[in-house]
Short mmCIF file of N, CA and C in Angstrom, two decimals:
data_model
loop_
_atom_site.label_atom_id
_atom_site.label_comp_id
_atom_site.label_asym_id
_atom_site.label_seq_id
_atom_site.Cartn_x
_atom_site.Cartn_y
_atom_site.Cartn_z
N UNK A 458 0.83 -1.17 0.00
CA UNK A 458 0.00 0.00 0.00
C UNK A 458 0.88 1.23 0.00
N UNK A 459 0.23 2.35 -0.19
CA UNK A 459 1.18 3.73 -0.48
C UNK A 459 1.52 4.45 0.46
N UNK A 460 0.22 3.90 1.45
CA UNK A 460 0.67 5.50 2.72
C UNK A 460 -0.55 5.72 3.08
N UNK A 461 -0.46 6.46 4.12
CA UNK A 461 -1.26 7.60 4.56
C UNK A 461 -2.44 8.75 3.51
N UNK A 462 -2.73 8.94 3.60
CA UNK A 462 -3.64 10.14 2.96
C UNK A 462 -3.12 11.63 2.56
N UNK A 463 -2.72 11.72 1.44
CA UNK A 463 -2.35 13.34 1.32
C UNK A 463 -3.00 14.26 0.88
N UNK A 464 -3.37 15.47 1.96
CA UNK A 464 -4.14 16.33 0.71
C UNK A 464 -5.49 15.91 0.23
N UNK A 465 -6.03 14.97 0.69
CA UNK A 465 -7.28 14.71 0.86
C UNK A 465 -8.33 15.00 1.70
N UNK A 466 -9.46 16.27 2.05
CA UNK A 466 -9.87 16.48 3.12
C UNK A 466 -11.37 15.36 2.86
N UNK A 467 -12.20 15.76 3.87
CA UNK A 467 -13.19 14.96 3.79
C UNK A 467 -14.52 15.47 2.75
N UNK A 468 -14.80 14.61 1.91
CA UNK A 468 -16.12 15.40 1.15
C UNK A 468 -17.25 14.77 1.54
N UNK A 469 -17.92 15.22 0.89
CA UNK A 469 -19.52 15.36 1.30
C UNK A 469 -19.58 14.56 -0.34
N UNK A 470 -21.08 13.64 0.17
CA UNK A 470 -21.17 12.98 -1.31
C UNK A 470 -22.97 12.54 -0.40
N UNK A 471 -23.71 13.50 -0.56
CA UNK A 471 -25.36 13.46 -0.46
C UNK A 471 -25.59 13.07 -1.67
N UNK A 472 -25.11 14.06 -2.66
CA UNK A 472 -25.47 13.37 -4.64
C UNK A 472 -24.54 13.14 -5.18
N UNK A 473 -24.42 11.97 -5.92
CA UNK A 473 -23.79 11.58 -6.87
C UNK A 473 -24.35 11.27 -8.45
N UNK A 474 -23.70 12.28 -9.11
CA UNK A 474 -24.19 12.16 -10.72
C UNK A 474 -23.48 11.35 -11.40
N UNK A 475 -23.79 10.33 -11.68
CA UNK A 475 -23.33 9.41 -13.24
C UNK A 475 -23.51 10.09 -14.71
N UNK A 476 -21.80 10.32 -15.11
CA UNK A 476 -22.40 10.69 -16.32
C UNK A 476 -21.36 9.99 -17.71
N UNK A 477 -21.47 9.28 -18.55
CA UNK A 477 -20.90 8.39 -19.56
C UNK A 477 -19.85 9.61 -20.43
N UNK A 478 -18.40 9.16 -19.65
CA UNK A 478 -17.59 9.80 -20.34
C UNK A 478 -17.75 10.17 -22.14
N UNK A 479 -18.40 9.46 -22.82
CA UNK A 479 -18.29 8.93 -24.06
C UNK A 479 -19.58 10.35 -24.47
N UNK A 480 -20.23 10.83 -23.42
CA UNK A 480 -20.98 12.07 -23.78
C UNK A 480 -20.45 13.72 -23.53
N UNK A 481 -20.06 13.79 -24.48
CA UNK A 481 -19.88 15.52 -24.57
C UNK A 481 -20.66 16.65 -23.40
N UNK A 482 -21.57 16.32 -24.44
CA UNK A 482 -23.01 16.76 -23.70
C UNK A 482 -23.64 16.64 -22.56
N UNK A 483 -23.48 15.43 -22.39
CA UNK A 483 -23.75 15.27 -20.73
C UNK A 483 -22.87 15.86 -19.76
N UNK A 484 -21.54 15.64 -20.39
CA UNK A 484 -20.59 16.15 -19.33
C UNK A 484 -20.70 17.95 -18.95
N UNK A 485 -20.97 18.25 -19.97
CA UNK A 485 -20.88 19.60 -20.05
C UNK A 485 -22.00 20.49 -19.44
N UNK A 486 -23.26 19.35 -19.24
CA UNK A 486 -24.30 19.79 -18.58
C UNK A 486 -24.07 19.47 -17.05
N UNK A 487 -23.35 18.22 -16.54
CA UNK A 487 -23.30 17.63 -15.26
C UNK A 487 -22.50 18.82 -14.57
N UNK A 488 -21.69 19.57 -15.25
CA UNK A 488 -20.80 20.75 -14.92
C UNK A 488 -21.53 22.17 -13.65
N UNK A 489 -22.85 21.79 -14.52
CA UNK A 489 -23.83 22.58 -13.56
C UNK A 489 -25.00 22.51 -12.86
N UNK A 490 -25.14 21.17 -12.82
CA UNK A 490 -26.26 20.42 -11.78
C UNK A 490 -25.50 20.67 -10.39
N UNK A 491 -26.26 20.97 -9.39
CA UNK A 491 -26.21 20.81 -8.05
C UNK A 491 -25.63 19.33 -7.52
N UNK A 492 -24.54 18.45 -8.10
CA UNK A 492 -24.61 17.45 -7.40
C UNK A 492 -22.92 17.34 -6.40
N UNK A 493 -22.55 16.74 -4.96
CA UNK A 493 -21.37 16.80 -4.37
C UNK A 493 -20.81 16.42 -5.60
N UNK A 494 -20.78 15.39 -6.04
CA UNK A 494 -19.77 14.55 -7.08
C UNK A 494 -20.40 13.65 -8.37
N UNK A 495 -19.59 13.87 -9.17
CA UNK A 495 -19.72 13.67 -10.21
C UNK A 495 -18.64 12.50 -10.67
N UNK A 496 -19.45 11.65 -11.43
CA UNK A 496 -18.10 10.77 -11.84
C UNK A 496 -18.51 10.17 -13.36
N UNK A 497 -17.08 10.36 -14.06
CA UNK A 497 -17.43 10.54 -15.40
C UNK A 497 -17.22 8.89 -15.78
N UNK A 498 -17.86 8.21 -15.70
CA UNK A 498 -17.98 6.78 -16.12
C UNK A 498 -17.21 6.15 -18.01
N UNK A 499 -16.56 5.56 -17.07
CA UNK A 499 -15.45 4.47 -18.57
C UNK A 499 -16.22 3.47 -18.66
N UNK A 500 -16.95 2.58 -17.36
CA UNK A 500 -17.28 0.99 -17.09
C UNK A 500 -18.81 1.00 -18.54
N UNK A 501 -19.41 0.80 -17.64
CA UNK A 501 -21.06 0.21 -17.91
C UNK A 501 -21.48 1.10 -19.19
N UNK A 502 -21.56 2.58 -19.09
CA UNK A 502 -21.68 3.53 -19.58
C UNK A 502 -21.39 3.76 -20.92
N UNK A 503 -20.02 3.18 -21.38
CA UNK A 503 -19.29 3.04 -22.41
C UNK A 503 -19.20 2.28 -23.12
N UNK A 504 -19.73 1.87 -24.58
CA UNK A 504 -19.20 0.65 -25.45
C UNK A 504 -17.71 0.38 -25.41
N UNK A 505 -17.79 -0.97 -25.61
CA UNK A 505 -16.30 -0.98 -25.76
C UNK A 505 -15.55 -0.48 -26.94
N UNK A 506 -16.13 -0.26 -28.03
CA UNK A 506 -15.29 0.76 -29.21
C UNK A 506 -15.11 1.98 -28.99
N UNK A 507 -15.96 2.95 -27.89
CA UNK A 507 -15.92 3.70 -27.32
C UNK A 507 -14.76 4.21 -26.02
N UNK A 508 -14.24 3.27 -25.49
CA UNK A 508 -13.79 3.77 -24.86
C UNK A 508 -12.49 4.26 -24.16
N UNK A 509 -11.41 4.53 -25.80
CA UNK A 509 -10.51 5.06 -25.67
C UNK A 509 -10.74 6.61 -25.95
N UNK A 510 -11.86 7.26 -26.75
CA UNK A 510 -12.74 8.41 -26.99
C UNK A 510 -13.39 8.96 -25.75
N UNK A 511 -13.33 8.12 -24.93
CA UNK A 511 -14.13 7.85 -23.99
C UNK A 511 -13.32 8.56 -22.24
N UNK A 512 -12.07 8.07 -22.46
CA UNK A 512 -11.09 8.52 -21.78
C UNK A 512 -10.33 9.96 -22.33
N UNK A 513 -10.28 9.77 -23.12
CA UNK A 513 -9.87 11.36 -23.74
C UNK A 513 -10.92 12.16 -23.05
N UNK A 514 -11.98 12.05 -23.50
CA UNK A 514 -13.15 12.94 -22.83
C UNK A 514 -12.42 13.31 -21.46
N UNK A 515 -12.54 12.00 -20.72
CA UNK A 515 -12.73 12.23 -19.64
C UNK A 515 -11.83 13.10 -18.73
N UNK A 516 -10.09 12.94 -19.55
CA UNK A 516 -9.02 13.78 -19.28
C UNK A 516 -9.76 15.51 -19.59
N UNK A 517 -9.76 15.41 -21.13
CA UNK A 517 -10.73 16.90 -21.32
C UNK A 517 -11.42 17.48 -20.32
N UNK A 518 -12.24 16.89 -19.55
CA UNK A 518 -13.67 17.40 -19.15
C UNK A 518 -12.38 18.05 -17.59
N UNK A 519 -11.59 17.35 -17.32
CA UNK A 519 -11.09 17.01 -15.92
C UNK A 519 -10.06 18.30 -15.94
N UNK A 520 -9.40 18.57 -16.86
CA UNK A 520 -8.53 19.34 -16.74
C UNK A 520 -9.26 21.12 -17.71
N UNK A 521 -10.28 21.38 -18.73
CA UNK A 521 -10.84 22.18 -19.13
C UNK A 521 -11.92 22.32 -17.94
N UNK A 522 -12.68 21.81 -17.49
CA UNK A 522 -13.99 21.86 -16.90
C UNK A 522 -14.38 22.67 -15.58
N UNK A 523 -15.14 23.33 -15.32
CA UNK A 523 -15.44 23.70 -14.42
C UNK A 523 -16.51 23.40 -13.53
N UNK A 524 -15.78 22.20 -12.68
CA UNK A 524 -16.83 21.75 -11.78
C UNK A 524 -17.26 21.96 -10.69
N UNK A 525 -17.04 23.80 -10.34
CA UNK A 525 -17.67 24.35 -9.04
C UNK A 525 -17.61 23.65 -7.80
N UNK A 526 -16.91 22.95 -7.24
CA UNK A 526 -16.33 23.05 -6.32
C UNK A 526 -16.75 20.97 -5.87
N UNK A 527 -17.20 20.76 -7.14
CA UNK A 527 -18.15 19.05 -6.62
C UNK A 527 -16.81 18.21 -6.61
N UNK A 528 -16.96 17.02 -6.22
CA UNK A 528 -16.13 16.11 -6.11
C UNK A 528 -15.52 15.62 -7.35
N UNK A 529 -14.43 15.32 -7.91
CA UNK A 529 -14.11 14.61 -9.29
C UNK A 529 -13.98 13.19 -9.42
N UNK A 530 -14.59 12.49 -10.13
CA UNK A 530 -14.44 11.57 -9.77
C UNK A 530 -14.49 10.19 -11.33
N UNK A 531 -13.62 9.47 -11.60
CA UNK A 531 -13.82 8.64 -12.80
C UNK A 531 -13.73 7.43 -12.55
N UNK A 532 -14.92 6.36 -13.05
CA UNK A 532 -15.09 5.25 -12.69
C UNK A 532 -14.44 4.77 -14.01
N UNK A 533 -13.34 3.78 -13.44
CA UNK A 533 -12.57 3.15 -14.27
C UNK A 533 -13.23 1.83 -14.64
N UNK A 534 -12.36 1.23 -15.43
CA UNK A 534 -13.05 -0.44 -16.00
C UNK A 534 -13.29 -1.23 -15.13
N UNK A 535 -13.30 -2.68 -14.81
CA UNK A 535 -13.10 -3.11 -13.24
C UNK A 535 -11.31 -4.06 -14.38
N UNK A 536 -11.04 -4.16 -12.81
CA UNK A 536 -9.47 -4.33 -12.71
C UNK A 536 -8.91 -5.94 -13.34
N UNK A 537 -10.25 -6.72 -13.69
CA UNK A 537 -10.27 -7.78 -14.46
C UNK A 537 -10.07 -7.88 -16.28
N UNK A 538 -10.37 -6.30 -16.53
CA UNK A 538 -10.39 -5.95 -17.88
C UNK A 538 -9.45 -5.47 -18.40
N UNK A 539 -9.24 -5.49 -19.94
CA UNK A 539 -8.03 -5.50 -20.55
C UNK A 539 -8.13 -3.38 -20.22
N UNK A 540 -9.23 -2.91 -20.19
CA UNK A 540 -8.93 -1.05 -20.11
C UNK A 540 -8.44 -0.90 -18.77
N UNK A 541 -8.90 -1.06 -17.76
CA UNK A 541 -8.13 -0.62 -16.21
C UNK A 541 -6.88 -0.49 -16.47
N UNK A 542 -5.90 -0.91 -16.71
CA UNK A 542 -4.78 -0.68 -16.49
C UNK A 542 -4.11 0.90 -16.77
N UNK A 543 -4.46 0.99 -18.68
CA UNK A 543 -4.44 2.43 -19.45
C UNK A 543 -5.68 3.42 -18.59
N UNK A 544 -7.00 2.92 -18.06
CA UNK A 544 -7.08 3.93 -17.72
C UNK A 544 -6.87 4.95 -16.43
N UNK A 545 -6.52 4.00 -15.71
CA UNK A 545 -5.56 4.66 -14.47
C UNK A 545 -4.40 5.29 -15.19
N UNK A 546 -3.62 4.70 -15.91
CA UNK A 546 -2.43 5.50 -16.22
C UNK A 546 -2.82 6.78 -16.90
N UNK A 547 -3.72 6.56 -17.92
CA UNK A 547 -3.85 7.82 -18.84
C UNK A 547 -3.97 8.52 -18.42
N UNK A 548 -5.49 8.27 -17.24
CA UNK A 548 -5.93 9.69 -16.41
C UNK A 548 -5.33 10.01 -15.69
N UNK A 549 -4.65 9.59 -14.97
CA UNK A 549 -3.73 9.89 -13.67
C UNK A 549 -2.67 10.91 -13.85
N UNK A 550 -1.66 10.12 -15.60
CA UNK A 550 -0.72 11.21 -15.86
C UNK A 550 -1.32 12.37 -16.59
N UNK A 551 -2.62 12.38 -16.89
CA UNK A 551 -2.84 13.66 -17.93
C UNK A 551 -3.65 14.57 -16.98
N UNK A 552 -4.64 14.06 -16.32
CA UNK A 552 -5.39 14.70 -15.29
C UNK A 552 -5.25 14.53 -13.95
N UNK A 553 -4.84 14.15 -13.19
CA UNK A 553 -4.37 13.75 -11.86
C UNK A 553 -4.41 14.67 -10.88
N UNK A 554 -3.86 16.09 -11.47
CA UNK A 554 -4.02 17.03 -10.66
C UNK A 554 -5.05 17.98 -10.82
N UNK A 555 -6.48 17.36 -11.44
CA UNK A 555 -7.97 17.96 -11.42
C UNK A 555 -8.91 16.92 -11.32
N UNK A 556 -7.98 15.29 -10.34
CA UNK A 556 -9.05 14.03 -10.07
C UNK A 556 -8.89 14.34 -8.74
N UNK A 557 -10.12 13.92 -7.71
CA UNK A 557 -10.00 13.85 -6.68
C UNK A 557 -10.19 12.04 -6.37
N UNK A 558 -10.59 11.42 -7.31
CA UNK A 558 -10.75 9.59 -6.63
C UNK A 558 -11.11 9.05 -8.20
N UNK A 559 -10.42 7.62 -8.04
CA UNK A 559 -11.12 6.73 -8.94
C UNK A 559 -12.00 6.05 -8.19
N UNK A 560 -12.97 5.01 -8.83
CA UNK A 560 -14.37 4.68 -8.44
C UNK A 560 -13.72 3.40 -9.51
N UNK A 561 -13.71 2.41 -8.20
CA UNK A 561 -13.20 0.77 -9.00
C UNK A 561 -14.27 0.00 -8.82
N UNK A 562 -14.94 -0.66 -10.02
CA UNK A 562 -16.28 -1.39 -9.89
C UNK A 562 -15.98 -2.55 -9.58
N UNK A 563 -17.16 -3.60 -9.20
CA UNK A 563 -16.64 -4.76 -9.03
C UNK A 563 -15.45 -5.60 -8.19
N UNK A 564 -15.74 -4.88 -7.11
CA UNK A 564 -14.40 -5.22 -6.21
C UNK A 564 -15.28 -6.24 -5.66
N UNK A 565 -14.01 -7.41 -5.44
CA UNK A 565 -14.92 -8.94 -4.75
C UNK A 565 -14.15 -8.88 -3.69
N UNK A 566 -12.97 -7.95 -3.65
CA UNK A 566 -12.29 -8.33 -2.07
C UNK A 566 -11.10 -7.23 -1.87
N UNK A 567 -9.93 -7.35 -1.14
CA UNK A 567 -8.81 -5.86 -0.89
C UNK A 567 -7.92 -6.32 -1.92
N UNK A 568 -7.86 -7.37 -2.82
CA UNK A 568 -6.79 -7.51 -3.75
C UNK A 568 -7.15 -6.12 -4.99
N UNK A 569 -8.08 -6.38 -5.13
CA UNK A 569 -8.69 -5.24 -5.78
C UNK A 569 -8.26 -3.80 -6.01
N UNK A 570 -8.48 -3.79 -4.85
CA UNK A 570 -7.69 -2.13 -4.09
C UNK A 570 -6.65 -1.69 -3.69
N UNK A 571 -6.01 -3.17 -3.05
CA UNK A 571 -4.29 -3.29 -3.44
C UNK A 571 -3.52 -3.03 -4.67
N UNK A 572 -4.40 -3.47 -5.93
CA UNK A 572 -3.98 -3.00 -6.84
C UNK A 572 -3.98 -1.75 -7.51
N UNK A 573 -5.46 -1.37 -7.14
CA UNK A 573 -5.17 -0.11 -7.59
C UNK A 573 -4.45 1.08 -6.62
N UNK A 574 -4.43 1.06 -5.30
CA UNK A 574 -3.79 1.42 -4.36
C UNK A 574 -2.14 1.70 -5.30
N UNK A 575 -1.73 0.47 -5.61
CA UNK A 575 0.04 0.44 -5.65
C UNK A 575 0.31 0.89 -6.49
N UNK A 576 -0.85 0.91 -8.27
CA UNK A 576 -0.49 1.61 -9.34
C UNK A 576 -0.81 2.94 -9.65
N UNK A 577 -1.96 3.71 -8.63
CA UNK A 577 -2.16 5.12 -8.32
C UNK A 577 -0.37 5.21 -7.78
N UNK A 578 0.19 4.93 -6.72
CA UNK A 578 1.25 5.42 -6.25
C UNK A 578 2.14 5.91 -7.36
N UNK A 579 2.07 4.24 -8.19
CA UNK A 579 3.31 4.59 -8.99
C UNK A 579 2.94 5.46 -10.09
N UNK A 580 2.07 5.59 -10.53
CA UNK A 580 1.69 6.80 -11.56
C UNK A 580 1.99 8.17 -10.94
N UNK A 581 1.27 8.40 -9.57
CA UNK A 581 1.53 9.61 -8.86
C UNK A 581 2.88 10.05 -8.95
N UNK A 582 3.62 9.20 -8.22
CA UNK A 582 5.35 9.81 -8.42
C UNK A 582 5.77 9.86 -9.59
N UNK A 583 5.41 8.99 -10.64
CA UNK A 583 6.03 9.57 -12.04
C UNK A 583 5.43 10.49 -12.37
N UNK A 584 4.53 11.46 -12.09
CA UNK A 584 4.46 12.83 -12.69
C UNK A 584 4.09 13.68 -11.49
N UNK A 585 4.65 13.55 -10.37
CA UNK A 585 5.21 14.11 -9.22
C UNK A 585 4.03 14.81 -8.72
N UNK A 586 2.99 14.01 -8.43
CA UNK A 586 2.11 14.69 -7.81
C UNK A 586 2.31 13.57 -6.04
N UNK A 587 1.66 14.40 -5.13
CA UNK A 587 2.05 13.79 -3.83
C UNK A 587 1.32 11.93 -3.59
N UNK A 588 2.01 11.17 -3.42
CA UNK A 588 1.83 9.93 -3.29
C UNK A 588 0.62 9.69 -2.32
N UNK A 589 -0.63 9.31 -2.80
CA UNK A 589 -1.69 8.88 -1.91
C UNK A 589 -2.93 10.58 -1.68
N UNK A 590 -2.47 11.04 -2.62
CA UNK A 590 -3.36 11.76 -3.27
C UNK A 590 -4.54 12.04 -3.78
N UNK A 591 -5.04 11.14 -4.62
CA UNK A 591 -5.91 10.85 -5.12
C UNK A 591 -6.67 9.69 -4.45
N UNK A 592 -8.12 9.68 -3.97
CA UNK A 592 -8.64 8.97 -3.05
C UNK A 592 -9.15 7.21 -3.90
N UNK A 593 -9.57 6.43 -3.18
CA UNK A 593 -10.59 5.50 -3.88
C UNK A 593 -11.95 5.27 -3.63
N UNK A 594 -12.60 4.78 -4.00
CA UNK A 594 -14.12 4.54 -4.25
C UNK A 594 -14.14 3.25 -4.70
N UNK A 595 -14.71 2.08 -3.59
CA UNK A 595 -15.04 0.66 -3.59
C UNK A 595 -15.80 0.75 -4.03
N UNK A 596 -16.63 -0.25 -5.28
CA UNK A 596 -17.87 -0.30 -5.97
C UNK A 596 -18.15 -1.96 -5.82
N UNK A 597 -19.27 -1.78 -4.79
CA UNK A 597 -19.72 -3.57 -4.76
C UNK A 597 -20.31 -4.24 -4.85
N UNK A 598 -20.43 -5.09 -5.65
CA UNK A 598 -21.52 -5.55 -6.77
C UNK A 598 -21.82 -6.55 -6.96
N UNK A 599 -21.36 -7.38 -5.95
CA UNK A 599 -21.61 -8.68 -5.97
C UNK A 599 -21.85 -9.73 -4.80
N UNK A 600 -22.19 -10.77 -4.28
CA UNK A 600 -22.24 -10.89 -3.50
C UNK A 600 -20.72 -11.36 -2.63
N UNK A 601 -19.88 -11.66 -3.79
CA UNK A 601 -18.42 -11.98 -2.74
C UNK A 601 -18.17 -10.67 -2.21
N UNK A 602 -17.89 -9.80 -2.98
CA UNK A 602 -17.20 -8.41 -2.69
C UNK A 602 -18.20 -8.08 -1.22
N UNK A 603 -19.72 -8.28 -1.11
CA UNK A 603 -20.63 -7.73 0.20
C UNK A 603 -19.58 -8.67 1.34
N UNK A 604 -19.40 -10.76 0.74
CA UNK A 604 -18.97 -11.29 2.05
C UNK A 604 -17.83 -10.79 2.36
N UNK A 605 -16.95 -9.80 1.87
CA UNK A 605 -15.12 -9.45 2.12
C UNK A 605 -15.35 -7.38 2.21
N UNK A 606 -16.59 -7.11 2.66
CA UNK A 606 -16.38 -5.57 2.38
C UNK A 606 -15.97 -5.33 3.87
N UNK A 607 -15.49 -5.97 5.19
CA UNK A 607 -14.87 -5.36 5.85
C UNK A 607 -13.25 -5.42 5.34
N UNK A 608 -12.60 -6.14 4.91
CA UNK A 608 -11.55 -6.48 4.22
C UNK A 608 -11.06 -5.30 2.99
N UNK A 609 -12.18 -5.60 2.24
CA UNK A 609 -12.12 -3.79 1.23
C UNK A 609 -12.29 -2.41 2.02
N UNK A 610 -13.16 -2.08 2.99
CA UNK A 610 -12.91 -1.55 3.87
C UNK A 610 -11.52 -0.82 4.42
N UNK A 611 -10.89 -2.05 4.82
CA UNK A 611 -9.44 -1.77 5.72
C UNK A 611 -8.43 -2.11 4.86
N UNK A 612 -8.83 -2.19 3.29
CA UNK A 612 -7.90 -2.21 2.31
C UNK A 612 -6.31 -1.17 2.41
N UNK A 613 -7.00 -0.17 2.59
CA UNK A 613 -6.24 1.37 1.68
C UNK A 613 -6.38 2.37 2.71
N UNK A 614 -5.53 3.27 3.03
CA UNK A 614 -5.83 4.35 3.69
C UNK A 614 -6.88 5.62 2.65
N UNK A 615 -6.47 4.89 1.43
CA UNK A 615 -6.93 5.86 0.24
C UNK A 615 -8.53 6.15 0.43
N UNK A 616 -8.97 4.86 0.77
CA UNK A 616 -10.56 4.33 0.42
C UNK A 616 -11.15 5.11 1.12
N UNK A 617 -12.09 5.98 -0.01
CA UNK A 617 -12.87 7.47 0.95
C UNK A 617 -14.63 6.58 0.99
N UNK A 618 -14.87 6.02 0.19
CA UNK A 618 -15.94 5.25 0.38
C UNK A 618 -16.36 3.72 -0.24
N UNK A 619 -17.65 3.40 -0.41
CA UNK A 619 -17.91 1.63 -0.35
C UNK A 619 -18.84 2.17 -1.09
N UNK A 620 -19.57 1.65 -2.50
CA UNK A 620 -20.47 2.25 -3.06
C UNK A 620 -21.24 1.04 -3.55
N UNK A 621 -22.42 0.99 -3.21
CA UNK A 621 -23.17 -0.39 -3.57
C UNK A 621 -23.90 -0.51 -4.86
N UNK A 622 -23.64 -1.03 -5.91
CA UNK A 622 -24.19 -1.60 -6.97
C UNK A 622 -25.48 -2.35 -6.90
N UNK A 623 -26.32 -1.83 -6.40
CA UNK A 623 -27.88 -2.87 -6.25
C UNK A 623 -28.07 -4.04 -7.90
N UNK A 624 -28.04 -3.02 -8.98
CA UNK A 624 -28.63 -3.85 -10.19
C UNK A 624 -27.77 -5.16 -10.45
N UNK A 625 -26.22 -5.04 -10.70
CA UNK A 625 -25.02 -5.92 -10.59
C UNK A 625 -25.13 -7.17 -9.59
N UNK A 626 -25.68 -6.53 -8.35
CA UNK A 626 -25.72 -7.31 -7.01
C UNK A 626 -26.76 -8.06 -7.50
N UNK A 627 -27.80 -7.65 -7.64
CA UNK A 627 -29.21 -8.60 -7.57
C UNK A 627 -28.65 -9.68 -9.05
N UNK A 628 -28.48 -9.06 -9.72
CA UNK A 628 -27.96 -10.06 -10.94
C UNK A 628 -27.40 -11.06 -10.79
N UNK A 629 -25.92 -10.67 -9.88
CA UNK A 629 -25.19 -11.74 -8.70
C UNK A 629 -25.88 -13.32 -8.28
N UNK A 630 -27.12 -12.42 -7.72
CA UNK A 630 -27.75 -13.80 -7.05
C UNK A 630 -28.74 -13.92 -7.68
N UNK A 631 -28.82 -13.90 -9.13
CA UNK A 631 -30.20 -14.29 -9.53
C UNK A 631 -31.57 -13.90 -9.38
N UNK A 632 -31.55 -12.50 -8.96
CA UNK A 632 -32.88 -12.32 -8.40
C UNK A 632 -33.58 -11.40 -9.81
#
């Protein structure tokens, strides 16, 4: 793990807006909705031919944008997929210093967050922004990830919250 917490104070997250990196338009409107945080979605949101267009956006929106003071926030691929990897790196080195958290879907347990934990670090120091910087956001969606969320939990010093996937979940178990 990286550390401690830098430079991270505590936010407020009453609303959270979903909005599909892969939309211009949306983004540009989410800019001025009343919501704490906003997170510009790569996962669900995005075709997969979409979503190297998709990440560009999302650097764009992050470093042009004016998001009045809400939370920043980009939900990456989940960490099983061939995009997670590029899109932590991309965004991290191009926008990093106008992200406040990634939002990792599909976490079944702290390996999860270990990972992304160790490759936020190492992106951070290669373009010298302070190590443990940028927060995380558990997304849990299944029913392993519910039996191991004290474990994701006490993953990361990073981990600013646990965000529950109801539709994913119920899918999980068949309901």
């Amino acid at each position: 793990m990286s550390g401690a917490p830098v430079g991270r104070p505590p936010r407020a997250r009453r609303s959270t807006l979903a909005v599909p990196a892969s939309s211009d338009r949306m983004i540009e409107k989410a800019q001025s909705l009343p919501a704490d945080e906003v997170f510009l979605d790569l996962e669900d949101a995005v075709a997969p031919d979409a979503k190297e267009a998709a990440r560009r956006n999302a650097v764009t929106a992050l470093t042009e944008g004016d998001w009045q003071g809400k939370t920043r926030v980009v939900r990456i691929n989940d960490a099983t997929t061939a995009w997670a990897h590029r899109d932590v790196v991309e965004v991290v080195e191009r926008a990093g210093a106008h992200l406040d958290c990634l939002l990792l879907p599909k976490v079944t347990g702290p390996a999860h967050v270990h990972w992304l934990d160790l490759l936020l670090g190492q992106v951070e120091r290669s373009v010298g922004l302070p190590v443990g910087r940028i927060g995380i956001e558990a997304q849990i969606e299944d029913a392993a990830g519910l039996l191991h969320v004290e474990a994701v939990a006490a993953a990361s010093p990073r981990l600013e919250a646990l965000v529950f996937g109801p539709a994913d979940f119920m899918a999980s178990l068949a309901m």
